[in-house]
Every structure is written in structure tokens, then in C-alpha cells.
Amino acid sequence: MPSKSITEPARQIPLYGEYEVAVLGGGPAGIAAAVAAARAGRRTLLIERYGFLGGMGTAAGVTNFCGLHANVFGEMHRVVQGVASELLTRIDRLGGLNAPHLVLGKILAQAYDTAAYKIAADDLLAAHKVDILFHALGAGVAMQDDKRVNALMVETKAGRQAVRADIFIDCSGDGDLATWAGAAFEVGDNAGSMLYPSMMFRLNGIDPEKAGDAWRTIPALMEAAEAAGTHHFPRKAAIVRPQRSQIEWRVNFTQLSRDDGSAISGLEPDDLTRGEIDGRRQAIQAFEFLRTVPGFEKSYIVDLPPQLGIRETRRVVGGYMLSGEDVLGCASFDDSIGVNGWPMESHVVGDVVFKFPPIPESRGFNELPYRMLVPAGIDNLLIAGRCASMTHDGQSAARVSGACFAMGEAAGSAAALALSGNTIPRDIAVEKLQQQLKQQGAFIGRDQRVPEGL
């Protein structure tokens, strides 16, 4: 039986603007892509669905940069530089950046204040003269032909509008623009499983002296509470760590699933609705447990983020799909445009499982090939971020913010190079892109010396 539908009358869509480069999505990949394209002198528009930048890092309350660092033969180095360094400097100037902290004894992550991130990102884009369109949700495309996008449609409070560009960069996280343009994609592990979403939240009112290194003791307290039947937790691996102000901590105990146990889909509106409601319920249950932990007795929830934290939806198929084997084997590529030092991070039923390259025997990072940014079949489109060309296992590692910054900077630079050479992104001279990235301060692996410091 055919589903019910409504025929929308044909209409003329007002043109918001015409640009050389248009970027959909303002997370780490989108920020870096827009800055790189504008810095190269290209008229650039960044389109973002919310009223602020940062992607899942702000909208989902992640408050933690993963993948900026790598464990290189047993020593920690910050291997993501370039545009990311400009942003970190601005966040730090606002007093919103923690020192890097050790995760699982093998890798570093770095926490930040979400308000500082939003302000720093605004300032960074303004400094490079990027035009921004906030509160604009991508809604579709108009194609020039089978291989070229003519315009991106966006829904705004003023109604539907169109953005024309010579080159588009899909940093939506979900591969929305690429999908509308007809690019091939995969979802999850192709067997119905995706990485589970989470609902982050932040607590205030913690007594730092009493709490101490509570993240070390909480796992045992969780086990005892489960055994006693007083609390039930949707997953074992819990994140409970302090922010810059020691009275404020970030928390994630949550894992959002359907009735059949599979992950909530970030592509299904009914799933997302359920996930938001269940996520807040799980957050409250976690909070009730944490009130029993020394130092947390007088704590309170200071923030539940605007949306659920989505880790994986579509992965667009490009010229190469980065794999889990590439991550674990610290793969090298002739067309490398950046590196990823984060391990595979599998969010499975009730747990989070990490798989690292050999530590400290290996260099601890894999290179990211330019081909993973170039979708098959669409000539004026690039992809960057968690929707880039990766397998399910490869994406579990390179979806994090560090790799997204690297991919975004490369995509924005590649778009500018294509325009200057009157060619399509697929056909640019990759050696020229690599040289330009290095000149901009990026670390792409290859013959470069690993950056010193954190």
C-alpha cells in the first residue's frame, strides 16, 4: 500500500548568495574548511543549523577534543596543528582550555569550555572574513547535471533559500549534501549496527578536595551499585572528569538504543526524538547515582546540551575508504593530507571498546589520504569530517575532532587550489596541496618531523 504523501507546489526559491566555496556544517571540519578556503582568498560561506559553531563539541556537550595527540613511540605529541592551533590559542586566551589529560594510560584528550569554544570559533572565522549563515538547515540540492551541484537549498526563518557555489564542502556529519547530490554512501556496519549515541551533561557544585580523582574510583562504585541492585547503568565505560573549574565536571554514562537493542539512528526523526527523551532520563539516573559519590553530594546538573551526541550515520564512498586495519597498522599514504592518532573506539552494547596500534612500539598515528575527501561521481563536491570516506571501523577512530580538523583544512585548501587551477577537486596536484598544508603549519606525516609539545 503506497504511503500517504503531499504534493508540494512548484515555487521559485530566492537566492541567498553566490560564493566560490560553500561549506555545510560548522563543526571542526567545517570550521577548518571555511577558514582554509577564505584564507586562500576565496569568497566563502559557512552554513550552520544552530546559532553557534562547534558541531557535536558544543551542540552535544562533548567538551573534549579527542585526536589532537598521538602516542609516538611512547611519547605524546600534538599531531594536529594548522587551523586547529589557531582555534586552541583563542580558546586558551579566553581561559577555556584544560591541560591535556591521559586516557586509558595511552593517549591524551583535551577538555574545553563550550562557551569559550563558541566565542573563539566566531572570532576565528571573522578574522579570516568567512561569511556565516546561522539557523539554516540544509534541505536539498539543485543539480546542474549528474556530476555538478548548482545550488544548496536551506531552510531558514525567512523560508527556503538557495546558495550557489563553485565548490561545495559537505561537513554536515551525516553526508546530507553528498546524499542529495547522488553520491554513494554506507550506513553503520552495513548490517544494521551503528556506534551508539550518548547524552552528555555537566555538573556543578562538586567539592574538588572530596572528589579527588573520582574518575578512578567511580567504576568500582558502579559495579557495587549494580550488584546491590540500587542502580543500573546502560554502559560500563563512564566519563566523569573535571572541567577547567574544578567545581564543574563533565559526565557521560549514557547509551541510547532502540527496543531491539540496536543503536538509535541519527537519520530517523522518531529515533532522534526517543533518543533525546531517553538520554535525559538516563542522565538523571546517572546524576542520582553520582550524588552518592564523595564530593558530589551537593552537585547539580548545570547543563544538558541542545542535542543528542551522534557518532555515526552515513559514510560517503570516496576514492579510498580508511579502514580499521589502516588505523591499527599506522598506514601511510602518498596523498596524505593529515594524520589521526585516536584509536578505534567501538561503542558496542553496554560498553566502549578501544583498540590501539602497538604502543609504544609504533608511531601511533595513521595518515589520512586525500582520496577519502573526494566522493565518487560528483565533480564540485568535497567531504570532510565523520561522514568522509571510511569503513565502519575506520570511522570509529577518525571521526573525532582532531582528524576532522585535519580533513577540513585539507578540503578547504583543495577547493581553493581547484578554483585557482580551473579544475575539479579530484584532479588537483596533490603534491601542491601537501606543500600548501605544510606551509600553513599543518602536520601531514610523510617526511615531516613530528611536532614537539602538547
XYZ file of C-alpha atoms in Angstrom:
454
model
C 0.000 0.000 0.000
C 1.569 3.332 -1.002
C 2.444 5.734 1.796
C 0.466 8.940 2.038
C 2.139 11.996 0.612
C 1.539 15.646 -0.188
C 2.496 17.221 -3.496
C 4.359 20.456 -2.887
C 3.562 23.114 -5.491
C 6.477 24.269 -7.631
C 7.933 27.550 -6.446
C 10.753 29.955 -7.107
C 13.466 29.839 -4.422
C 15.141 33.158 -3.604
C 18.915 33.149 -3.992
C 20.632 33.928 -0.692
C 24.022 34.412 -2.289
C 26.656 33.207 -4.725
C 30.034 32.076 -3.430
C 33.182 30.409 -4.611
C 33.098 27.916 -1.710
C 30.090 26.924 0.418
C 30.561 24.724 3.485
C 27.629 22.897 5.085
C 28.162 22.241 8.794
C 30.089 24.219 11.420
C 31.845 21.508 13.419
C 35.643 21.061 13.488
C 35.748 20.000 9.822
C 33.521 22.863 8.700
C 35.382 25.472 10.741
C 38.733 24.376 9.326
C 37.410 24.064 5.761
C 35.881 27.532 5.764
C 38.969 29.153 7.281
C 41.301 27.409 4.811
C 39.250 28.407 1.769
C 38.795 32.009 2.897
C 42.453 32.345 3.880
C 43.309 31.390 0.287
C 41.274 34.369 -0.887
C 38.066 32.565 -1.847
C 34.643 34.058 -1.052
C 33.375 31.513 1.431
C 30.091 30.862 3.222
C 29.710 28.556 6.222
C 26.143 27.314 6.781
C 25.215 26.040 10.246
C 21.896 24.727 11.581
C 22.412 26.137 15.096
C 23.274 29.648 16.241
C 26.863 28.698 17.110
C 29.784 26.670 15.800
C 31.491 23.584 17.183
C 29.331 20.702 15.960
C 28.934 17.854 18.446
C 31.641 19.553 20.535
C 29.173 22.272 21.549
C 25.725 21.166 20.384
C 26.088 17.756 22.061
C 28.157 18.991 25.011
C 31.190 16.806 24.270
C 33.547 19.367 25.903
C 36.571 17.295 24.942
C 38.934 17.334 21.951
C 39.991 13.798 21.047
C 42.559 13.010 18.381
C 44.709 16.136 18.621
C 47.529 13.991 20.011
C 49.300 10.745 19.233
C 51.406 8.373 21.318
C 54.545 8.326 19.168
C 56.831 5.501 20.255
C 55.758 6.067 23.854
C 55.915 9.886 23.813
C 52.933 12.237 23.494
C 52.867 14.780 20.674
C 50.150 17.086 19.354
C 49.981 15.970 15.752
C 47.027 18.089 14.603
C 48.173 21.651 14.002
C 47.283 24.324 11.437
C 43.811 25.820 11.825
C 43.290 23.742 14.973
C 46.190 25.579 16.630
C 44.614 28.940 15.819
C 41.363 27.833 17.446
C 43.049 26.361 20.532
C 45.008 29.575 21.044
C 41.795 31.573 21.040
C 40.032 29.188 23.449
C 43.034 29.324 25.788
C 43.098 33.125 25.633
C 39.526 33.067 26.951
C 40.555 30.821 29.856
C 38.553 27.912 28.480
C 41.189 25.255 27.755
C 42.290 22.484 30.116
C 45.727 20.948 30.027
C 45.661 17.637 28.113
C 44.772 14.619 30.286
C 45.646 10.952 29.929
C 43.006 8.495 28.682
C 43.404 4.773 29.382
C 47.077 5.368 30.114
C 47.847 5.541 26.388
C 46.554 8.705 24.726
C 45.754 12.332 25.536
C 42.497 14.260 25.212
C 41.913 17.930 25.970
C 38.840 19.434 27.610
C 37.453 22.896 26.954
C 34.628 25.183 27.987
C 31.836 25.161 25.398
C 31.124 28.891 25.708
C 34.786 29.683 25.066
C 34.774 27.347 22.050
C 31.757 29.121 20.531
C 33.276 32.584 21.021
C 36.716 31.506 19.793
C 35.244 29.949 16.642
C 33.249 33.113 15.881
C 36.430 35.158 16.257
C 38.495 32.796 14.103
C 36.050 32.917 11.193
C 35.672 36.686 11.468
C 39.454 37.082 11.381
C 39.556 35.225 8.059
C 36.487 37.023 6.652
C 34.287 33.920 6.358
C 30.602 34.703 5.856
C 28.368 32.737 8.251
C 24.704 31.812 7.911
C 23.354 30.544 11.241
C 19.959 28.931 11.843
C 19.960 27.471 8.345
C 19.204 23.777 7.868
C 20.329 22.097 4.669
C 17.262 20.777 2.825
C 18.304 19.608 -0.635
C 20.194 20.496 -3.783
C 19.509 21.601 -7.333
C 21.867 19.854 -9.745
C 23.392 21.472 -12.818
C 23.833 17.995 -14.284
C 24.532 14.498 -12.958
C 28.004 15.492 -11.773
C 27.700 19.081 -10.579
C 25.760 20.710 -7.754
C 24.264 24.040 -8.817
C 22.755 25.183 -5.515
C 22.216 24.055 -1.936
C 18.736 24.633 -0.525
C 18.492 25.763 3.090
C 15.505 26.270 5.357
C 15.632 29.497 7.371
C 13.201 31.570 9.404
C 12.737 33.584 6.216
C 11.737 30.424 4.364
C 13.624 28.281 1.890
C 16.609 29.941 0.213
C 19.305 28.810 -2.199
C 23.082 29.140 -2.044
C 25.096 28.854 -5.235
C 28.795 27.991 -5.167
C 31.538 26.825 -7.485
C 32.596 24.169 -4.981
C 30.639 22.729 -2.037
C 32.151 21.021 1.007
C 29.924 18.633 2.976
C 30.869 18.836 6.649
C 27.345 18.023 7.835
C 28.447 14.906 9.727
C 25.659 12.945 8.076
C 26.719 13.322 4.453
C 23.490 15.194 3.739
C 24.691 17.302 0.836
C 26.558 14.402 -0.779
C 23.499 12.175 -0.476
C 21.180 14.744 -2.050
C 23.692 15.087 -4.887
C 23.528 11.348 -5.539
C 26.864 10.233 -4.047
C 27.123 6.637 -2.867
C 27.241 6.067 0.884
C 27.191 3.385 3.564
C 25.429 3.419 6.936
C 26.948 1.838 10.028
C 28.480 -1.592 9.611
C 26.086 -2.398 6.723
C 24.423 -4.965 8.988
C 22.167 -2.644 10.958
C 24.611 -1.510 13.649
C 25.978 1.990 14.214
C 28.055 3.477 17.009
C 25.658 4.215 19.892
C 24.758 7.863 20.570
C 25.154 9.403 24.024
C 23.710 12.248 26.076
C 26.455 14.246 27.757
C 25.814 16.573 30.679
C 27.729 18.765 33.111
C 27.534 19.009 36.891
C 28.416 21.941 39.105
C 28.762 22.212 42.867
C 31.376 19.451 43.237
C 33.760 19.599 46.183
C 37.132 19.117 44.420
C 39.016 18.052 47.551
C 36.491 15.364 48.487
C 36.040 14.222 44.884
C 39.769 13.864 44.267
C 40.459 11.540 41.322
C 36.878 10.287 41.365
C 37.160 9.011 37.796
C 39.439 6.269 39.176
C 37.030 5.105 41.896
C 33.677 5.521 40.150
C 33.906 2.318 38.041
C 34.179 0.176 41.202
C 31.329 2.127 42.824
C 29.214 1.478 39.722
C 29.886 -2.258 39.931
C 28.925 -2.272 43.620
C 25.708 -0.355 42.919
C 24.788 -2.777 40.107
C 25.482 -5.771 42.367
C 23.381 -4.252 45.151
C 20.528 -3.587 42.730
C 20.324 0.115 43.616
C 21.293 1.378 40.169
C 21.500 0.123 36.601
C 23.806 1.650 34.010
C 23.338 1.453 30.230
C 27.083 1.078 29.697
C 30.186 0.220 31.716
C 32.625 2.849 30.499
C 31.712 6.121 32.219
C 33.234 9.544 31.603
C 33.402 11.692 34.739
C 36.167 14.317 34.592
C 36.692 17.899 35.823
C 36.500 20.975 33.647
C 38.869 23.955 33.947
C 36.948 24.994 37.043
C 37.314 22.066 39.417
C 33.787 22.517 40.772
C 32.378 21.622 37.350
C 32.619 18.128 35.828
C 31.514 16.607 32.526
C 29.625 13.320 32.651
C 28.583 10.597 30.233
C 27.088 7.345 31.478
C 24.601 7.004 28.653
C 23.958 4.782 25.655
C 20.853 5.210 23.503
C 19.222 2.222 21.827
C 16.009 1.023 20.242
C 13.772 -1.642 21.751
C 15.696 -4.325 19.865
C 18.983 -3.159 21.383
C 20.394 -1.616 18.205
C 21.667 1.947 18.190
C 19.360 4.922 17.837
C 19.680 6.193 14.252
C 20.691 9.791 13.768
C 18.911 9.686 10.407
C 15.440 8.808 11.715
C 13.386 11.620 13.290
C 11.362 9.261 15.504
C 14.584 7.647 16.720
C 16.111 11.036 17.447
C 13.017 12.076 19.394
C 13.155 8.945 21.504
C 16.909 9.316 21.939
C 16.619 12.854 23.291
C 13.970 11.859 25.842
C 15.694 8.617 26.878
C 19.033 10.432 27.003
C 17.768 12.961 29.515
C 16.188 10.163 31.547
C 19.489 8.274 31.610
C 21.314 11.468 32.563
C 19.054 11.971 35.578
C 19.574 8.365 36.656
C 23.342 8.791 36.381
C 23.115 12.011 38.367
C 21.168 10.279 41.137
C 23.981 7.735 41.417
C 26.701 10.389 41.384
C 25.057 12.168 44.318
C 26.169 9.127 46.365
C 29.835 9.624 45.407
C 32.051 11.583 47.846
C 32.374 15.190 46.697
C 29.226 15.056 44.564
C 26.642 15.150 47.362
C 25.660 18.784 46.682
C 26.178 18.742 42.938
C 23.510 19.730 40.431
C 23.040 19.496 36.680
C 24.132 22.791 35.174
C 23.768 21.837 31.528
C 22.039 19.307 29.293
C 23.131 20.049 25.712
C 20.881 21.115 22.832
C 21.035 17.698 21.224
C 21.994 14.053 21.497
C 25.598 13.184 20.675
C 25.660 11.328 17.339
C 28.799 9.355 16.463
C 27.964 7.740 13.152
C 25.376 7.852 10.387
C 26.239 7.941 6.679
C 29.784 7.486 5.403
C 30.182 8.743 1.847
C 32.121 6.500 -0.537
C 35.164 8.265 -1.959
C 38.324 7.321 -3.804
C 39.586 5.422 -0.755
C 37.856 4.201 2.406
C 40.049 4.463 5.500
C 39.819 1.150 7.371
C 40.310 -0.168 10.868
C 43.373 -2.010 9.579
C 44.790 1.331 8.442
C 44.306 2.736 11.948
C 45.834 -0.236 13.777
C 48.650 -0.540 11.246
C 49.538 3.189 11.276
C 49.084 3.280 7.492
C 50.936 5.713 5.242
C 49.602 7.185 2.000
C 51.315 9.038 -0.828
C 48.424 11.519 -0.869
C 48.331 12.115 2.908
C 46.781 15.428 3.975
C 46.828 14.947 7.758
C 47.011 12.327 10.466
C 44.834 10.598 13.055
C 46.246 9.481 16.404
C 43.000 8.310 18.020
C 42.435 4.550 18.401
C 39.463 2.560 17.181
C 36.596 3.269 19.589
C 33.775 0.757 19.244
C 30.572 1.657 21.067
C 29.069 -1.798 21.487
C 26.119 -2.972 23.577
C 26.737 -1.873 27.162
C 30.371 -0.900 26.714
C 33.052 1.034 24.837
C 35.961 -0.998 23.444
C 39.222 0.688 22.424
C 41.780 -0.866 20.086
C 45.175 0.816 19.811
C 48.071 0.387 17.439
C 51.020 -1.266 19.206
C 52.061 1.113 21.997
C 54.908 2.087 22.417
C 56.340 0.072 19.522
C 54.598 2.098 16.777
C 54.450 5.747 15.747
C 50.829 5.764 16.982
C 49.141 7.543 14.077
C 47.822 6.778 10.610
C 47.894 9.160 7.692
C 44.692 10.390 6.045
C 44.622 10.165 2.233
C 43.214 12.997 0.141
C 41.107 10.432 -1.735
C 38.855 9.972 1.328
C 37.684 13.575 0.852
C 36.653 13.169 -2.788
C 33.288 11.469 -3.388
C 32.871 9.318 -6.450
C 30.837 10.814 -9.271
C 30.331 14.429 -8.102
C 32.804 16.888 -9.585
C 32.382 20.042 -7.471
C 31.984 18.441 -4.052
C 34.361 17.542 -1.215
C 33.540 15.770 2.049
C 35.232 16.151 5.436
C 34.553 15.055 8.982
C 32.812 11.991 10.311
C 30.942 11.459 7.012
C 34.163 11.180 4.961
C 35.092 8.006 3.120
C 35.824 5.456 5.855
C 34.721 1.979 6.825
C 32.692 1.480 9.998
C 35.855 0.536 11.928
C 37.985 3.270 10.410
C 35.321 5.860 11.199
C 35.238 4.783 14.858
C 38.728 6.304 15.119
C 38.969 9.115 12.582
C 35.518 10.587 13.330
C 36.929 12.510 16.327
C 37.677 16.222 16.313
C 41.432 16.025 15.660
C 41.087 14.161 12.368
C 38.067 16.316 11.450
C 40.159 19.495 11.798
C 42.829 17.953 9.549
C 40.330 16.802 6.915
C 38.521 20.135 6.925
C 41.670 22.208 6.451
C 42.715 19.976 3.567
C 39.270 20.168 1.927
C 39.128 23.963 2.125
C 42.652 24.275 0.768
C 41.897 21.793 -2.022
C 38.789 23.741 -3.033
C 40.846 26.912 -3.334
C 43.514 25.115 -5.364
C 40.907 23.684 -7.732
C 39.458 27.133 -8.324
C 42.851 28.712 -8.922
C 43.734 25.976 -11.410
C 40.335 25.942 -13.113
C 39.953 22.235 -12.423
C 37.860 19.935 -10.276
C 38.987 18.854 -6.771
C 39.582 15.278 -7.926
C 42.192 16.444 -10.428
C 44.280 18.890 -8.390
C 48.002 18.326 -7.938
C 48.058 16.651 -4.525
C 51.749 17.483 -4.093
C 50.853 21.170 -4.293
C 48.112 20.690 -1.697
C 50.533 18.891 0.616
C 53.107 21.658 0.278
C 50.499 24.317 0.993
C 49.245 22.481 4.105
C 52.770 22.234 5.453
C 53.332 25.940 4.822
C 50.152 26.648 6.799
C 51.574 24.774 9.785
C 49.695 21.513 9.343
C 51.331 18.157 10.044
C 50.572 15.649 7.296
C 53.007 12.880 8.229
C 55.108 11.702 5.277
C 58.657 13.123 5.592
C 57.747 15.787 8.158
C 59.257 15.789 11.602
C 56.669 15.007 14.291
C 55.708 18.273 16.077
C 57.128 18.692 19.576
C 55.000 19.582 22.585
C 51.376 19.200 23.585
